[in-house]
Tab-separated table of C-alpha atoms in Angstrom:
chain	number	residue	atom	x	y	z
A	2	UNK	CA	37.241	-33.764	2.512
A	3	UNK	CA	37.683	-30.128	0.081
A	4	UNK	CA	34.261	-31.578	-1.666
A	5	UNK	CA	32.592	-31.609	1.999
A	6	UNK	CA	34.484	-27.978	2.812
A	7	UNK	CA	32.762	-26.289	-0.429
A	8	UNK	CA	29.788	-27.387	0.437
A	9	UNK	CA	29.987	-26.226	4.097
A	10	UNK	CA	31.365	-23.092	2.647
A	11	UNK	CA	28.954	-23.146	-0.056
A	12	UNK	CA	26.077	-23.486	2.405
A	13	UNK	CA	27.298	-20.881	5.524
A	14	UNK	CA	27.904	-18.049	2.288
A	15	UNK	CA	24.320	-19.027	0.781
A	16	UNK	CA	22.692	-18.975	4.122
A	17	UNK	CA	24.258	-15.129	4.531
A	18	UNK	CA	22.443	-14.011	1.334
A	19	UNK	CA	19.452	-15.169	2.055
A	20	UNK	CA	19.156	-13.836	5.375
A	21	UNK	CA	20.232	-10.601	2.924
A	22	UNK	CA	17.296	-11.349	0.979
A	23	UNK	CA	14.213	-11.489	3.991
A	24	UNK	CA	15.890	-8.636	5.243
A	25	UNK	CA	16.003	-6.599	2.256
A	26	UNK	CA	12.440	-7.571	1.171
A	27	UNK	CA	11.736	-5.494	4.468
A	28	UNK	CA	8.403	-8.308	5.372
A	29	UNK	CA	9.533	-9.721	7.928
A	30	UNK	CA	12.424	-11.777	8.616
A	31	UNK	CA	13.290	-15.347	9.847
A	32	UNK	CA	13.057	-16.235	13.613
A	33	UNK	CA	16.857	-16.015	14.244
A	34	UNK	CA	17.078	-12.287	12.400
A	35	UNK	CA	14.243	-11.617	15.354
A	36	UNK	CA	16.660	-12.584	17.831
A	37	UNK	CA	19.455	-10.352	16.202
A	38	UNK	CA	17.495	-7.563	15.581
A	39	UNK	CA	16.019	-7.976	19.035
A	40	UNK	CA	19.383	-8.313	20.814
A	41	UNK	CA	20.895	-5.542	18.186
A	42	UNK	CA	18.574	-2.650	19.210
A	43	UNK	CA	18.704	-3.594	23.439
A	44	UNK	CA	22.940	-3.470	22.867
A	45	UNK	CA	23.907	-1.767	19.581
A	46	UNK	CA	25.816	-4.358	18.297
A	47	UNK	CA	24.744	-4.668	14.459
A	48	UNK	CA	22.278	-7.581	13.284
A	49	UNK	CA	25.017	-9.221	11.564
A	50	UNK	CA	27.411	-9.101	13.996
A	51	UNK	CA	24.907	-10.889	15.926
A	52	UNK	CA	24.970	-13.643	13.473
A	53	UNK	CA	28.235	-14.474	13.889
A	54	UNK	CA	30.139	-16.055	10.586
A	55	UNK	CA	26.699	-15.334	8.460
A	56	UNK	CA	26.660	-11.773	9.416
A	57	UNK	CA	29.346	-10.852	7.308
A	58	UNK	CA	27.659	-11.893	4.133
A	59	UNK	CA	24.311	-10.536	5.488
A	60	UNK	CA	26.472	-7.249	6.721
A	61	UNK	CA	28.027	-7.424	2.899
A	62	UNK	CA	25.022	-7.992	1.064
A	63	UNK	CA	22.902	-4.886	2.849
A	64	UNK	CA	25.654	-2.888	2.222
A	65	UNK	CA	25.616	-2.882	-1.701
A	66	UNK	CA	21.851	-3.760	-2.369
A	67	UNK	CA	19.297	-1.278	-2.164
A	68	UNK	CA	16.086	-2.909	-0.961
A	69	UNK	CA	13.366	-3.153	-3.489
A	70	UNK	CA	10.341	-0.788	-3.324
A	71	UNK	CA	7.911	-3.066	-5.007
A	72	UNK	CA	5.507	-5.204	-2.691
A	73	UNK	CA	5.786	-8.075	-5.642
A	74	UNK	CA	9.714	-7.801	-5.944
A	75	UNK	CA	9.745	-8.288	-2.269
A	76	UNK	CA	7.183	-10.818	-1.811
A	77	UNK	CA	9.681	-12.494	-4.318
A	78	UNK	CA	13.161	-12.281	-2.950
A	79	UNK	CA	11.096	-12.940	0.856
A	80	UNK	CA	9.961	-16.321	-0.904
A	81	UNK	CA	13.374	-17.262	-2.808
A	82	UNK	CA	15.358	-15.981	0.332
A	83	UNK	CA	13.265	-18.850	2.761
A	84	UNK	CA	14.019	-21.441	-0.032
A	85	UNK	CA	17.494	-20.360	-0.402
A	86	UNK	CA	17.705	-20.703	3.476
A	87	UNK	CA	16.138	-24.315	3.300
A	88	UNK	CA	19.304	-25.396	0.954
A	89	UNK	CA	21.583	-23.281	2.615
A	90	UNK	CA	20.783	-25.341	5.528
A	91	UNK	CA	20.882	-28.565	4.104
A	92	UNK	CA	24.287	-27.951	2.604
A	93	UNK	CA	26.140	-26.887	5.600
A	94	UNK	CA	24.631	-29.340	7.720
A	95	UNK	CA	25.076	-32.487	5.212
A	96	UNK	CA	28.810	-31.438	4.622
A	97	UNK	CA	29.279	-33.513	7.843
A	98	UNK	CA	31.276	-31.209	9.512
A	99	UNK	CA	29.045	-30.370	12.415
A	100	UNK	CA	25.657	-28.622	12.583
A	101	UNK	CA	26.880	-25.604	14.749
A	102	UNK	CA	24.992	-25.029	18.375
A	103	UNK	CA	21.508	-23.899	16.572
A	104	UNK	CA	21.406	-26.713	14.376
A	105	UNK	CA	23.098	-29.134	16.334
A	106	UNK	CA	19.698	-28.681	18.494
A	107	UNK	CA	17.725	-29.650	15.657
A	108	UNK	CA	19.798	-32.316	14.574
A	109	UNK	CA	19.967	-33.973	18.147
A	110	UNK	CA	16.518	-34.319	18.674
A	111	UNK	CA	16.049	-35.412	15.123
A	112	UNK	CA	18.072	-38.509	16.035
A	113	UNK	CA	16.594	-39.528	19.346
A	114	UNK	CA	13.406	-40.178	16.595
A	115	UNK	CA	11.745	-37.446	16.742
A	116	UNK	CA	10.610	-35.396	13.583
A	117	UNK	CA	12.752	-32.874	11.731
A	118	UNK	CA	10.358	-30.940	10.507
A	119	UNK	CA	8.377	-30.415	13.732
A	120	UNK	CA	11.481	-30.158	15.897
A	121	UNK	CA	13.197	-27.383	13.474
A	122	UNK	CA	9.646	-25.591	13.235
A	123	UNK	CA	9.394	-25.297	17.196
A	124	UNK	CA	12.825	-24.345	17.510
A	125	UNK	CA	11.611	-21.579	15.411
A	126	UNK	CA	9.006	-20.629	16.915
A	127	UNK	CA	10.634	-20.195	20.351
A	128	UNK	CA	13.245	-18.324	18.356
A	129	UNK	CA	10.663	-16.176	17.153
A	130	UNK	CA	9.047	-15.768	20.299
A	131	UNK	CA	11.842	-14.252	22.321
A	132	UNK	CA	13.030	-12.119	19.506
A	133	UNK	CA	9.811	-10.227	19.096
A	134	UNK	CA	9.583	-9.920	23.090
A	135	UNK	CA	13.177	-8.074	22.771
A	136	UNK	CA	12.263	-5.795	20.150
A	137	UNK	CA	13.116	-7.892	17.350
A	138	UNK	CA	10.774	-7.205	13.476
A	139	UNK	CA	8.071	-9.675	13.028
A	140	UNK	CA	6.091	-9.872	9.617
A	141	UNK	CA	4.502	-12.321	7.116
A	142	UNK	CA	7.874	-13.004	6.138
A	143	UNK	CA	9.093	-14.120	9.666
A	144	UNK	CA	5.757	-16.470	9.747
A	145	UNK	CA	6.563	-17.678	6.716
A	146	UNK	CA	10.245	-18.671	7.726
A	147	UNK	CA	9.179	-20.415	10.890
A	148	UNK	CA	6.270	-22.500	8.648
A	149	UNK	CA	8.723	-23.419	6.256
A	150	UNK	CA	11.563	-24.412	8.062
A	151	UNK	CA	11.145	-27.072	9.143
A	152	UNK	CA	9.903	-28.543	6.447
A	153	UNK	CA	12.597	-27.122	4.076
A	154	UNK	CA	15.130	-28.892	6.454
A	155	UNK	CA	13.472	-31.769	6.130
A	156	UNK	CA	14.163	-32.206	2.503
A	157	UNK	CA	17.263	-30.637	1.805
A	158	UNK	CA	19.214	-31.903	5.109
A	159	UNK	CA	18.859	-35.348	3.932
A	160	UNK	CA	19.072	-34.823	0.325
A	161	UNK	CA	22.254	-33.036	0.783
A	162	UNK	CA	24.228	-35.024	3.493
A	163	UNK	CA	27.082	-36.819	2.760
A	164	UNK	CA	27.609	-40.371	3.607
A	165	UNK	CA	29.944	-41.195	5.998
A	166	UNK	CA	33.281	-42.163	4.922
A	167	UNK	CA	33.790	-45.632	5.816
A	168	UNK	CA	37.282	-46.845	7.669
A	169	UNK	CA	39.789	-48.990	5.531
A	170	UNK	CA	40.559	-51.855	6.870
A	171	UNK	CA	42.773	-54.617	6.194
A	172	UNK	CA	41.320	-57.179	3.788
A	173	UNK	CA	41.129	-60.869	5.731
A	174	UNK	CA	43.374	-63.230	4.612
A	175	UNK	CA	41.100	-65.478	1.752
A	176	UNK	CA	40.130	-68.918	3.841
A	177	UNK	CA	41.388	-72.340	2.248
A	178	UNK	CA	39.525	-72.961	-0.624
């Protein structure tokens, strides 16, 4: 169990920087920071207040970096901030200790057979979709999140989880021999 806690821990705190990142690179960021910046500007409530346990390491990380001013520093940190996000992912949901509402979406449909990648990208999309109607900041970053997504999640969600724990149970007494 405290190897499966750091690594939920581990992926919720890596998930907050890289939000950090795609917002910081100022091109656009992913479908859900639509959403909050959407739902932030129609109610005043920050972005990362929005994002509930995340925002405070997004709220954190804003605070003490100064976003870069270079188009190929921020085409950078955009990029590693959407793979960062793909790991993120697949840490906190592979810890085993519940995919959270959003991801528990995903993960739902993903075992009734359908496909990971295409489920997480349309989630996305939709995501993306309501966001930008509310006001939220749409760029090549935020098109790049909701391409790679799903994909992402689709490697690093299985290469992270965790096998289940199997029960003990009592060993059978041996048979005659």
């Amino acid at each position: 169990m405290p190897r499966r806690l750091v690594q939920l821990f581990a992926g919720l705190i890596l998930y907050g920087i890289s939000s950090s990142m795609l917002l910081l690179a100022g091109l656009g960021v992913d479908p859900w920071d639509v959403l909050h910046q959407g739902l932030a500007r129609r109610t005043g409530i920050p972005t990362g207040t929005w994002a509930i346990i995340v925002g405070a390491v997004i709220d954190l990380v804003l605070a003490v970096i100064t976003p870069p001013r270079s188009l190929p520093v921020q085409a950078v940190l955009m990029v590693s901030g959407v793979v960062l996000n793909g790991v993120a992912t697949g840490l906190y949901i592979g810890a085993g200790l519940g995919p959270g509402p959003r991801d528990g979406l995903m993960t739902g449909f993903a075992a009734r057979g359908h496909s990971l990648r295409v489920v997480r990208t349309c989630i996305e999309a939709t995501v993306l979709l309501a966001g930008w109607l509310l006001g939220g900041t749409v760029g090549v970053g935020t098109v790049v999140y909701a391409a790679c997504m799903g994909p992402l999640a689709h490697v690093f969600v299985p290469l992270f989880s965790r096998p289940a724990q199997p029960e003990a149970t009592a060993q059978e007494p041996a048979g005659p021999s």
